[in-house]
Coordinates of C-alpha atoms and ligand atoms in Angstrom, one line a residue:
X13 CA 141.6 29.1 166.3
X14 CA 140.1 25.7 165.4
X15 CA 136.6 25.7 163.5
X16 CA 134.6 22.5 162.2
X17 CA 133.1 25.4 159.1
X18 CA 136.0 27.8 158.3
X19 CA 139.8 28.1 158.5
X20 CA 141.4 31.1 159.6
X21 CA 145.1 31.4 159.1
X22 CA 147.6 34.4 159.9
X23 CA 150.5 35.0 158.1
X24 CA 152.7 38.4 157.6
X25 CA 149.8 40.3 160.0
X26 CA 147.1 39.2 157.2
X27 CA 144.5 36.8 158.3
X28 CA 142.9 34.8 155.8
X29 CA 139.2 33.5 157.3
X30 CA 138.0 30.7 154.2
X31 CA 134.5 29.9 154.6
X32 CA 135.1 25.6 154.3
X33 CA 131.7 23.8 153.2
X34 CA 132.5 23.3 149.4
X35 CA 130.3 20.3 149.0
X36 CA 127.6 22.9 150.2
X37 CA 129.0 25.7 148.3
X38 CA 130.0 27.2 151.3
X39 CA 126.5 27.8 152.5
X40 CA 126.3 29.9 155.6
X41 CA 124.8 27.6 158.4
X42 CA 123.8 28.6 161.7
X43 CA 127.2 26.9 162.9
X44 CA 129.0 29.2 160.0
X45 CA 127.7 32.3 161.0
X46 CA 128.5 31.9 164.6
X47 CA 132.5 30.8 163.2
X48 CA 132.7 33.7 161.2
X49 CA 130.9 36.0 164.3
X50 CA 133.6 34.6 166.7
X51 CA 136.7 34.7 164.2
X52 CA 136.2 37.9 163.7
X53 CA 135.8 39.3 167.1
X54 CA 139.5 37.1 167.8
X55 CA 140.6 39.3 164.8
X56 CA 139.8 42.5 165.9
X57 CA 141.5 41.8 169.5
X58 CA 144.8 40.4 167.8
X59 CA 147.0 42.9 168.1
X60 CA 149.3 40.8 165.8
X61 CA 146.8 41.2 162.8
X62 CA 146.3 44.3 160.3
X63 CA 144.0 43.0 157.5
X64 CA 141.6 40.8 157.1
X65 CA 141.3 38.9 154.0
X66 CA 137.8 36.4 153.6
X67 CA 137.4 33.9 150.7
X68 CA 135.7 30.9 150.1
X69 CA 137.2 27.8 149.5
X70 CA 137.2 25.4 146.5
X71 CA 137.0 26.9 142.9
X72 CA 133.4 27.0 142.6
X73 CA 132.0 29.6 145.3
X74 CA 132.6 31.9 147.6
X75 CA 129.5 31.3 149.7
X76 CA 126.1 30.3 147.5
X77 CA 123.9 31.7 150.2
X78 CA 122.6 31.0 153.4
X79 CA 121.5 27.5 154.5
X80 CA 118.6 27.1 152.4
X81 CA 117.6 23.9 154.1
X82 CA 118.0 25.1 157.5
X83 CA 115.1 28.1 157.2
X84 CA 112.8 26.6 154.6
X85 CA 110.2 25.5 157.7
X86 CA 110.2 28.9 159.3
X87 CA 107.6 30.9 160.6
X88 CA 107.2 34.4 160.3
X89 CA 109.4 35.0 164.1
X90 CA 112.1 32.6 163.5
X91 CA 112.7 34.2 159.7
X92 CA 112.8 37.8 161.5
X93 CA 115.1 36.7 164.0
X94 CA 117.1 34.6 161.6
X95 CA 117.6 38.0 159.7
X96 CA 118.2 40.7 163.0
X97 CA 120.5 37.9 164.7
X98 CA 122.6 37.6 161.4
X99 CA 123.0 41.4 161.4
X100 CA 123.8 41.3 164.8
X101 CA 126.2 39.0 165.3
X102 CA 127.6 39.0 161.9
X103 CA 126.8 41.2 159.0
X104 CA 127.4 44.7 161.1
X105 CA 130.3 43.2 162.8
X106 CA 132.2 43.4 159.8
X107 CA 131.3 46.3 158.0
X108 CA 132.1 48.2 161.5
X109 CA 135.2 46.0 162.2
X110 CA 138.2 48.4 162.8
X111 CA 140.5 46.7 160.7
X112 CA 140.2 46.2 156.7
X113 CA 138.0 43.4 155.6
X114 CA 139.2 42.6 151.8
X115 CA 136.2 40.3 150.6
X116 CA 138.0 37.8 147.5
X117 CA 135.1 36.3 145.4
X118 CA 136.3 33.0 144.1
X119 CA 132.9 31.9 142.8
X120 CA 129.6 32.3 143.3
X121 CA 128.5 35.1 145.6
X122 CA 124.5 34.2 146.5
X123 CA 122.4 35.5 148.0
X124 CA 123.7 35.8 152.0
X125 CA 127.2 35.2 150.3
X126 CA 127.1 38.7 148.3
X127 CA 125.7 40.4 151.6
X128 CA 128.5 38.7 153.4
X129 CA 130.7 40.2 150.6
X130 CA 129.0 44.1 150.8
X131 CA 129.7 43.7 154.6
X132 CA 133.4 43.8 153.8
X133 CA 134.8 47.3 153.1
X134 CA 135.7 46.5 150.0
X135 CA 135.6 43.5 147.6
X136 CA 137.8 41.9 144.7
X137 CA 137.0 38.8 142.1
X138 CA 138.2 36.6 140.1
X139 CA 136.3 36.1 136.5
X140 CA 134.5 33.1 137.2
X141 CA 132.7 34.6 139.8
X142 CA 128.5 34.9 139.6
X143 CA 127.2 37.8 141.9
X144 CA 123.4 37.8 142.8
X145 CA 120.7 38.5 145.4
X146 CA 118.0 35.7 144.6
X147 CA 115.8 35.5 147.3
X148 CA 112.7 36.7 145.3
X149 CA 113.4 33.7 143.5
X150 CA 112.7 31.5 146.7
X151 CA 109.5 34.0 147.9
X152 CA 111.8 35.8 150.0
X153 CA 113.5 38.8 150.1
X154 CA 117.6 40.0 151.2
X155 CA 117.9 39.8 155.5
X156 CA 121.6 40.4 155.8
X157 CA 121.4 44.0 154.5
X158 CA 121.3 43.5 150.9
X159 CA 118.2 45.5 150.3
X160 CA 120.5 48.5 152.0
X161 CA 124.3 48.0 151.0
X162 CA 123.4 46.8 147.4
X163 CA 122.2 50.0 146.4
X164 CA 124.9 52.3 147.9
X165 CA 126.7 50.0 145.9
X166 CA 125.8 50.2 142.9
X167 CA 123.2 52.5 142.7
X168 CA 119.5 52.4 143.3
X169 CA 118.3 51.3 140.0
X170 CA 120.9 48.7 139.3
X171 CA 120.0 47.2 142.8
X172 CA 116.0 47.3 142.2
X173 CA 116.9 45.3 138.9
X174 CA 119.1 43.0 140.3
X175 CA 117.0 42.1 143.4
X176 CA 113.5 42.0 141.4
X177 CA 115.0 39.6 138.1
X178 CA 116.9 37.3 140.7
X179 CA 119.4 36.9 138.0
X180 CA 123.4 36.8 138.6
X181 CA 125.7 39.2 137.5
X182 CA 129.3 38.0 135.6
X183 CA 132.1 39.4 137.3
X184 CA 133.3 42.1 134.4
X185 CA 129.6 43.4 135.2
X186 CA 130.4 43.8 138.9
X187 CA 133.3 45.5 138.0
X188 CA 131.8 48.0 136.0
X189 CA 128.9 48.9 138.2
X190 CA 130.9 48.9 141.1
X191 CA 130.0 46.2 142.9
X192 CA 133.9 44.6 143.1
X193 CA 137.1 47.0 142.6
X194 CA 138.8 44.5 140.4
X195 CA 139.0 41.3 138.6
X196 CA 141.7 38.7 137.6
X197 CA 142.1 35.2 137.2
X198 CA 141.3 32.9 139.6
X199 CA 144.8 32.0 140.6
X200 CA 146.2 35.8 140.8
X201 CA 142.9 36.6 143.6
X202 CA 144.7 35.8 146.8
X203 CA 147.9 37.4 145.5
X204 CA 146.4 40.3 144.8
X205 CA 144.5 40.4 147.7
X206 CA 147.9 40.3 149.9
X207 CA 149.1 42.8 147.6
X208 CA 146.6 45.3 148.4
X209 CA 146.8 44.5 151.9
X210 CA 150.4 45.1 152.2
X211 CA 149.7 48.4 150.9
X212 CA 147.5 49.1 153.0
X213 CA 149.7 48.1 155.9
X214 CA 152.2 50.4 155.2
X215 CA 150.2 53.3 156.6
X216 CA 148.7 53.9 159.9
X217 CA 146.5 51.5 161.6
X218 CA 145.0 54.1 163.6
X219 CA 144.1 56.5 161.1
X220 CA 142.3 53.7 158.6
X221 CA 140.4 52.7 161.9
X222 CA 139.3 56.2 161.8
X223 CA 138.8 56.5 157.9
X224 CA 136.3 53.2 158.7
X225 CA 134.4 55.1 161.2
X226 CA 134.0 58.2 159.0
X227 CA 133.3 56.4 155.7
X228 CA 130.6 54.3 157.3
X229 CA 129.0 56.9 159.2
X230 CA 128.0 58.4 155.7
X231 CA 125.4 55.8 155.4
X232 CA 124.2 55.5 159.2
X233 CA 120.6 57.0 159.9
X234 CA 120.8 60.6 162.5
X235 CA 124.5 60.6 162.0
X236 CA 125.8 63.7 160.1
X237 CA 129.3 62.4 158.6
X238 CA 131.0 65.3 157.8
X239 CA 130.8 66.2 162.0
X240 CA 132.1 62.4 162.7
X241 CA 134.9 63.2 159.8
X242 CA 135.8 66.1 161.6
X243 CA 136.2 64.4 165.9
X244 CA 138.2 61.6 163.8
X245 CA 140.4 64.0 162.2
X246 CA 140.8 66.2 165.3
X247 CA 141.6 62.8 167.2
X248 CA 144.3 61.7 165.0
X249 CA 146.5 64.6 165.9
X250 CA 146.6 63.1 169.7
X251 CA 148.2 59.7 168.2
X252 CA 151.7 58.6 168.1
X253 CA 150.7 57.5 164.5
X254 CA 150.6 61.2 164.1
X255 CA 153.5 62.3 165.3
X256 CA 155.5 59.8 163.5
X257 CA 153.9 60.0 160.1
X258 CA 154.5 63.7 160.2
X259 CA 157.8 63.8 161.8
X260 CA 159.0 61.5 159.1
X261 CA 157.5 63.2 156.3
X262 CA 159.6 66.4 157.6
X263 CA 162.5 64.2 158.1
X264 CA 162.3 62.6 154.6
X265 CA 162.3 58.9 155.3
X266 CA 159.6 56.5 155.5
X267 CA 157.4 56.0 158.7
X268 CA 157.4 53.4 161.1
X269 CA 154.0 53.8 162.2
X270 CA 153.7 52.3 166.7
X271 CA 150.1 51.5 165.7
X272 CA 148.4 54.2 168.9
Ligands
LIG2 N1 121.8 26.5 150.7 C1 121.9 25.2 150.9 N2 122.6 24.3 150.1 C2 123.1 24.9 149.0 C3 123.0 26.2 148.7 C4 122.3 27.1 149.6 N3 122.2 28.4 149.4 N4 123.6 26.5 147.5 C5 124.1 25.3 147.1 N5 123.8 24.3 148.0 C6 124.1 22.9 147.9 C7 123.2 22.1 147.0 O1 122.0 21.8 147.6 C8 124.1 20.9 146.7 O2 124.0 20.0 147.7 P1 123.8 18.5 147.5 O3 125.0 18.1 146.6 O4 123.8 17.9 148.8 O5 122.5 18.3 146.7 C9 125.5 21.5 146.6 O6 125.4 22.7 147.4 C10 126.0 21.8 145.2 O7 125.0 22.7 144.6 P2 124.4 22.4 143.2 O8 123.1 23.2 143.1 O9 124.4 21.0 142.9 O10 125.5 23.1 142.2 P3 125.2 23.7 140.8 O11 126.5 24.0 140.2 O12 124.3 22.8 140.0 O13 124.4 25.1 141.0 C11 124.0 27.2 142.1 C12 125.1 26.2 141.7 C13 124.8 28.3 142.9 C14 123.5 27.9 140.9 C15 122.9 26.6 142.9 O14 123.5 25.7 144.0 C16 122.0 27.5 143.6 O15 121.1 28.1 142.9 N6 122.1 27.7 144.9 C17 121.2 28.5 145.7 C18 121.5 30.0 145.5 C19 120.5 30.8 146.3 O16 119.3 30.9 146.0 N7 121.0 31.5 147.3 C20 120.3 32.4 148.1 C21 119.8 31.7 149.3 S1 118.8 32.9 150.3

Protein backbone atom coordinates (compact mmCIF):
# COMPACT_ATOMS: atom_id res chain seq x y z
CA UNK A 1 0.00 0.00 0.00
CA UNK A 2 1.73 3.25 -0.92
CA UNK A 3 0.39 6.62 0.64
CA UNK A 4 1.80 10.31 0.15
CA UNK A 5 0.30 10.96 4.31
CA UNK A 6 0.82 7.69 6.21
CA UNK A 7 2.90 4.44 6.15
CA UNK A 8 1.37 1.28 6.81
CA UNK A 9 3.68 -1.63 7.33
CA UNK A 10 2.88 -5.46 8.19
CA UNK A 11 5.00 -7.47 10.02
CA UNK A 12 4.27 -10.91 12.15
CA UNK A 13 0.24 -10.31 11.19
CA UNK A 14 0.52 -6.75 13.06
CA UNK A 15 -0.01 -3.78 10.84
CA UNK A 16 1.46 -0.72 11.89
CA UNK A 17 -0.60 2.39 10.06
CA UNK A 18 1.90 5.84 11.18
CA UNK A 19 0.05 8.89 10.51
CA UNK A 20 3.45 10.81 8.50
CA UNK A 21 2.98 14.75 8.51
CA UNK A 22 5.49 15.58 11.43
CA UNK A 23 6.30 19.06 10.24
CA UNK A 24 2.37 19.45 10.59
CA UNK A 25 2.15 17.44 13.74
CA UNK A 26 0.44 14.89 11.93
CA UNK A 27 -2.54 16.97 11.32
CA UNK A 28 -5.42 15.04 9.75
CA UNK A 29 -5.98 16.60 6.17
CA UNK A 30 -8.66 15.77 3.90
CA UNK A 31 -5.89 13.63 1.98
CA UNK A 32 -5.13 11.94 5.59
CA UNK A 33 -8.46 10.99 6.46
CA UNK A 34 -9.22 9.44 3.14
CA UNK A 35 -5.42 7.26 3.74
CA UNK A 36 -6.40 6.26 6.95
CA UNK A 37 -10.34 5.44 5.56
CA UNK A 38 -8.77 3.34 2.69
CA UNK A 39 -5.87 1.63 4.83
CA UNK A 40 -8.11 0.48 6.93
CA UNK A 41 -10.74 -1.01 4.87
CA UNK A 42 -7.25 -3.04 3.01
CA UNK A 43 -6.76 -4.12 6.68
CA UNK A 44 -9.87 -5.47 7.54
CA UNK A 45 -9.89 -7.63 4.02
CA UNK A 46 -6.23 -8.96 4.70
CA UNK A 47 -6.67 -12.03 5.72
CA UNK A 48 -2.83 -12.07 6.56
CA UNK A 49 -3.41 -9.31 9.32
CA UNK A 50 -4.72 -9.76 13.07
CA UNK A 51 -4.09 -6.43 14.80
CA UNK A 52 -3.89 -3.19 14.02
CA UNK A 53 -1.50 -0.99 15.69
CA UNK A 54 -1.87 3.19 14.73
CA UNK A 55 0.83 5.75 15.85
CA UNK A 56 2.05 8.83 14.81
CA UNK A 57 5.29 9.45 13.68
CA UNK A 58 8.18 11.70 14.91
CA UNK A 59 8.57 12.20 18.82
CA UNK A 60 6.48 15.07 19.18
CA UNK A 61 2.73 13.96 18.24
CA UNK A 62 0.49 11.56 17.55
CA UNK A 63 -1.85 13.64 15.52
CA UNK A 64 -2.37 17.60 16.83
CA UNK A 65 -5.78 17.76 15.36
CA UNK A 66 -7.49 18.02 12.25
CA UNK A 67 -6.33 20.46 9.49
CA UNK A 68 -6.94 23.63 11.08
CA UNK A 69 -6.09 25.55 7.96
CA UNK A 70 -8.08 23.53 5.73
CA UNK A 71 -11.75 24.29 7.60
CA UNK A 72 -11.05 27.74 9.07
CA UNK A 73 -13.27 29.44 5.93
CA UNK A 74 -16.21 27.16 6.32
CA UNK A 75 -19.66 27.73 6.25
CA UNK A 76 -22.09 26.30 8.45
CA UNK A 77 -22.81 23.00 5.49
CA UNK A 78 -19.26 22.36 4.64
CA UNK A 79 -18.37 22.27 8.75
CA UNK A 80 -21.47 19.70 9.13
CA UNK A 81 -20.40 17.68 6.38
CA UNK A 82 -16.74 17.91 7.27
CA UNK A 83 -17.87 16.35 10.70
CA UNK A 84 -20.68 13.38 9.30
CA UNK A 85 -18.14 12.58 6.29
CA UNK A 86 -15.24 12.07 8.93
CA UNK A 87 -17.55 9.75 11.02
CA UNK A 88 -18.44 8.12 8.05
CA UNK A 89 -15.64 7.30 6.35
CA UNK A 90 -13.29 7.22 9.16
CA UNK A 91 -14.06 7.61 12.81
CA UNK A 92 -16.86 4.64 12.92
CA UNK A 93 -14.87 2.58 10.64
CA UNK A 94 -12.56 1.99 13.23
CA UNK A 95 -14.31 1.73 16.33
CA UNK A 96 -16.54 -0.98 14.31
CA UNK A 97 -13.47 -2.54 12.58
CA UNK A 98 -13.48 -6.42 13.25
CA UNK A 99 -10.04 -6.58 14.14
CA UNK A 100 -8.18 -4.83 17.29
CA UNK A 101 -7.21 -1.24 16.76
CA UNK A 102 -4.32 -0.66 19.48
CA UNK A 103 -4.11 3.39 19.39
CA UNK A 104 -0.01 4.28 20.65
CA UNK A 105 0.03 7.93 21.66
CA UNK A 106 3.54 9.16 21.03
CA UNK A 107 2.73 12.83 21.57
CA UNK A 108 0.22 15.09 21.41
CA UNK A 109 -3.24 13.69 20.98
CA UNK A 110 -5.51 17.01 19.76
CA UNK A 111 -8.35 17.57 19.20
CA UNK A 112 -9.34 15.11 15.99
CA UNK A 113 -6.11 13.20 17.02
CA UNK A 114 -7.69 12.06 20.58
CA UNK A 115 -11.05 11.27 18.75
CA UNK A 116 -8.93 9.41 16.26
CA UNK A 117 -7.44 7.73 19.36
CA UNK A 118 -11.14 6.90 21.31
CA UNK A 119 -12.06 5.39 17.81
CA UNK A 120 -9.50 2.71 18.53
CA UNK A 121 -10.71 -0.06 20.94
CA UNK A 122 -8.27 0.69 23.18
CA UNK A 123 -5.31 3.08 23.62
CA UNK A 124 -1.67 3.09 25.20
CA UNK A 125 0.96 6.22 25.75
CA UNK A 126 4.05 7.08 26.28
CA UNK A 127 4.75 9.88 29.09
CA UNK A 128 5.30 12.71 26.93
CA UNK A 129 2.13 12.52 25.55
CA UNK A 130 -0.55 15.71 25.97
CA UNK A 131 -4.31 14.52 25.51
CA UNK A 132 -6.99 17.25 24.84
CA UNK A 133 -10.18 18.18 23.04
CA UNK A 134 -9.66 22.07 22.29
CA UNK A 135 -12.05 23.00 19.92
CA UNK A 136 -13.88 25.48 22.25
CA UNK A 137 -10.67 27.09 22.23
CA UNK A 138 -11.09 27.74 18.35
CA UNK A 139 -15.10 28.57 18.69
CA UNK A 140 -15.87 25.16 17.90
CA UNK A 141 -16.87 22.22 19.36
CA UNK A 142 -15.59 17.97 18.95
CA UNK A 143 -17.06 16.48 15.18
CA UNK A 144 -15.38 13.19 15.24
CA UNK A 145 -17.36 11.80 18.22
CA UNK A 146 -15.49 13.36 21.04
CA UNK A 147 -18.47 14.91 22.63
CA UNK A 148 -19.84 10.96 22.73
CA UNK A 149 -16.71 8.50 23.23
CA UNK A 150 -14.95 10.96 25.69
CA UNK A 151 -17.39 10.58 28.21
CA UNK A 152 -17.89 6.81 28.17
CA UNK A 153 -14.36 7.19 28.66
CA UNK A 154 -13.87 8.76 31.26
CA UNK A 155 -16.88 9.66 32.76
CA UNK A 156 -19.31 12.48 32.18
CA UNK A 157 -17.95 15.02 34.43
CA UNK A 158 -14.30 14.55 33.65
CA UNK A 159 -15.38 14.97 29.92
CA UNK A 160 -17.54 18.24 30.48
CA UNK A 161 -14.32 19.60 32.24
CA UNK A 162 -12.04 18.66 29.80
CA UNK A 163 -14.02 19.81 26.68
CA UNK A 164 -15.26 23.24 28.34
CA UNK A 165 -11.37 24.31 29.91
CA UNK A 166 -9.83 23.28 26.43
CA UNK A 167 -6.81 22.33 28.51
CA UNK A 168 -4.57 19.09 27.82
CA UNK A 169 -4.28 16.38 30.00
CA UNK A 170 -0.45 14.69 30.99
CA UNK A 171 -0.35 11.21 30.19
CA UNK A 172 -0.16 9.81 34.12
CA UNK A 173 -3.70 11.76 34.15
CA UNK A 174 -5.05 9.73 31.26
CA UNK A 175 -4.03 6.83 32.85
CA UNK A 176 -5.72 7.32 35.93
CA UNK A 177 -9.06 8.48 34.54
CA UNK A 178 -9.04 5.94 32.02
CA UNK A 179 -8.64 7.56 29.12
CA UNK A 180 -5.24 5.21 28.03
CA UNK A 181 -4.66 1.64 29.66
CA UNK A 182 -0.94 2.33 30.21
CA UNK A 183 1.99 4.40 30.03
CA UNK A 184 5.85 3.94 29.45
CA UNK A 185 8.61 5.58 27.91
CA UNK A 186 8.61 6.66 24.71
CA UNK A 187 10.93 4.03 23.34
CA UNK A 188 9.21 0.90 25.15
CA UNK A 189 5.46 2.23 23.24
CA UNK A 190 5.66 0.20 20.12
CA UNK A 191 7.15 -2.77 21.94
CA UNK A 192 4.62 -2.84 24.17
CA UNK A 193 2.08 -2.35 21.76
CA UNK A 194 3.38 -5.60 19.81
CA UNK A 195 3.41 -7.19 23.06
CA UNK A 196 -0.09 -6.76 23.75
CA UNK A 197 -0.91 -7.64 20.32
CA UNK A 198 0.72 -10.92 20.38
CA UNK A 199 -1.34 -11.73 23.23
CA UNK A 200 -4.08 -10.98 21.78
CA UNK A 201 -3.27 -13.15 18.78
CA UNK A 202 -2.91 -16.08 20.58
CA UNK A 203 -6.71 -16.39 20.93
CA UNK A 204 -9.46 -16.61 18.51
CA UNK A 205 -9.93 -14.11 15.77
CA UNK A 206 -13.42 -14.97 15.46
CA UNK A 207 -14.51 -14.77 18.93
CA UNK A 208 -12.67 -11.04 19.55
CA UNK A 209 -14.52 -10.06 16.28
CA UNK A 210 -17.53 -11.05 18.19
CA UNK A 211 -16.41 -9.60 21.72
CA UNK A 212 -16.05 -6.11 19.32
CA UNK A 213 -19.59 -6.37 18.20
CA UNK A 214 -20.93 -6.98 21.76
CA UNK A 215 -18.82 -4.46 23.58
CA UNK A 216 -19.67 -1.74 21.19
CA UNK A 217 -23.24 -2.50 20.96
CA UNK A 218 -23.32 -1.32 24.74
CA UNK A 219 -23.15 2.17 23.65
CA UNK A 220 -25.25 2.13 20.27
CA UNK A 221 -28.73 3.90 20.54
CA UNK A 222 -32.12 1.10 20.24
CA UNK A 223 -29.67 -1.75 20.58
CA UNK A 224 -30.11 -3.72 23.81
CA UNK A 225 -26.44 -5.42 24.37
CA UNK A 226 -26.96 -8.01 26.53
CA UNK A 227 -29.52 -9.63 23.45
CA UNK A 228 -26.49 -8.92 20.84
CA UNK A 229 -24.03 -10.64 23.66
CA UNK A 230 -26.20 -13.44 23.66
CA UNK A 231 -26.63 -14.15 19.15
CA UNK A 232 -22.70 -13.62 19.37
CA UNK A 233 -22.22 -16.18 21.96
CA UNK A 234 -24.76 -18.63 20.53
CA UNK A 235 -22.86 -18.00 17.08
CA UNK A 236 -19.45 -18.86 18.34
CA UNK A 237 -20.43 -22.43 19.03
CA UNK A 238 -21.05 -22.88 15.13
CA UNK A 239 -17.11 -21.86 14.54
CA UNK A 240 -14.21 -24.00 13.94
CA UNK A 241 -12.56 -21.57 16.49
CA UNK A 242 -14.89 -23.30 18.78
CA UNK A 243 -14.41 -26.54 18.24
CA UNK A 244 -10.71 -26.24 18.43
CA UNK A 245 -10.37 -23.96 21.48
CA UNK A 246 -12.55 -26.48 23.32
CA UNK A 247 -11.23 -29.60 21.96
CA UNK A 248 -7.78 -28.52 23.01
CA UNK A 249 -8.68 -27.30 26.31
CA UNK A 250 -10.06 -31.12 26.87
CA UNK A 251 -7.04 -32.42 25.24
CA UNK A 252 -4.67 -30.28 27.40
CA UNK A 253 -2.49 -28.52 24.88
CA UNK A 254 -2.62 -25.22 23.48
CA UNK A 255 -4.96 -24.26 20.53
CA UNK A 256 -4.26 -23.56 17.06
CA UNK A 257 -7.12 -21.54 16.39
CA UNK A 258 -8.22 -21.91 11.81
CA UNK A 259 -9.45 -18.26 12.29
CA UNK A 260 -13.66 -19.43 10.99
N1 LIG B 1 -3.82 21.97 12.16
C1 LIG B 1 -2.96 22.49 11.27
N2 LIG B 1 -1.66 22.68 11.53
C2 LIG B 1 -1.22 22.33 12.74
C3 LIG B 1 -2.07 21.78 13.73
C4 LIG B 1 -3.43 21.61 13.38
N3 LIG B 1 -4.31 21.07 14.24
N4 LIG B 1 -1.35 21.54 14.84
C5 LIG B 1 -0.08 21.92 14.56
N5 LIG B 1 0.00 22.38 13.30
C6 LIG B 1 1.17 22.90 12.58
C7 LIG B 1 1.53 24.32 13.03
O1 LIG B 1 0.74 25.26 12.35
C8 LIG B 1 2.99 24.37 12.64
O2 LIG B 1 3.09 24.54 11.26
P1 LIG B 1 4.14 25.61 10.63
O3 LIG B 1 5.47 25.15 11.14
O4 LIG B 1 3.96 25.47 9.17
O5 LIG B 1 3.75 26.95 11.20
C9 LIG B 1 3.48 22.96 12.95
O6 LIG B 1 2.31 22.14 12.94
C10 LIG B 1 4.17 22.83 14.29
O7 LIG B 1 3.27 23.29 15.28
P2 LIG B 1 3.66 24.42 16.36
O8 LIG B 1 2.40 25.08 16.82
O9 LIG B 1 4.74 25.30 15.83
O10 LIG B 1 4.28 23.51 17.52
P3 LIG B 1 4.35 23.86 19.06
O11 LIG B 1 5.23 22.83 19.67
O12 LIG B 1 4.67 25.29 19.28
O13 LIG B 1 2.84 23.64 19.61
C11 LIG B 1 0.72 22.49 19.81
C12 LIG B 1 2.26 22.37 19.61
C13 LIG B 1 0.14 21.11 19.66
C14 LIG B 1 0.44 22.99 21.23
C15 LIG B 1 0.14 23.47 18.78
O14 LIG B 1 0.61 23.11 17.49
C16 LIG B 1 -1.36 23.51 18.74
O15 LIG B 1 -1.98 24.10 19.61
N6 LIG B 1 -1.98 22.89 17.69
C17 LIG B 1 -3.39 22.94 17.48
C18 LIG B 1 -4.10 22.02 18.43
C19 LIG B 1 -5.60 22.09 18.22
O16 LIG B 1 -6.24 23.08 18.52
N7 LIG B 1 -6.16 20.99 17.71
C20 LIG B 1 -7.58 20.86 17.53
C21 LIG B 1 -7.96 21.18 16.14
S1 LIG B 1 -9.71 21.04 15.95
Amino acid sequence: MKFDTILVAINNQLAQITINRPHKLNALNKVTIEELSEAFEALEDNEDVKVIVLTGSGDKAFVAGADISEFAHFSVDEGGTLARNGQEILFNIVENLSKPVIAAINGFALGGGLELAMACHFRIASDNAKMGLPEVSLGVIPGYGGTQRLPQLVGKGKAMEMIMTATMIPADEALKCGLVNYVTTQEELLPLAEKIAGKIMRNSSVAISAAIRAVNANFEDGVNGYDVEIEEFGDCFGTEDFMEGTTAFLEKRKPNFPGA
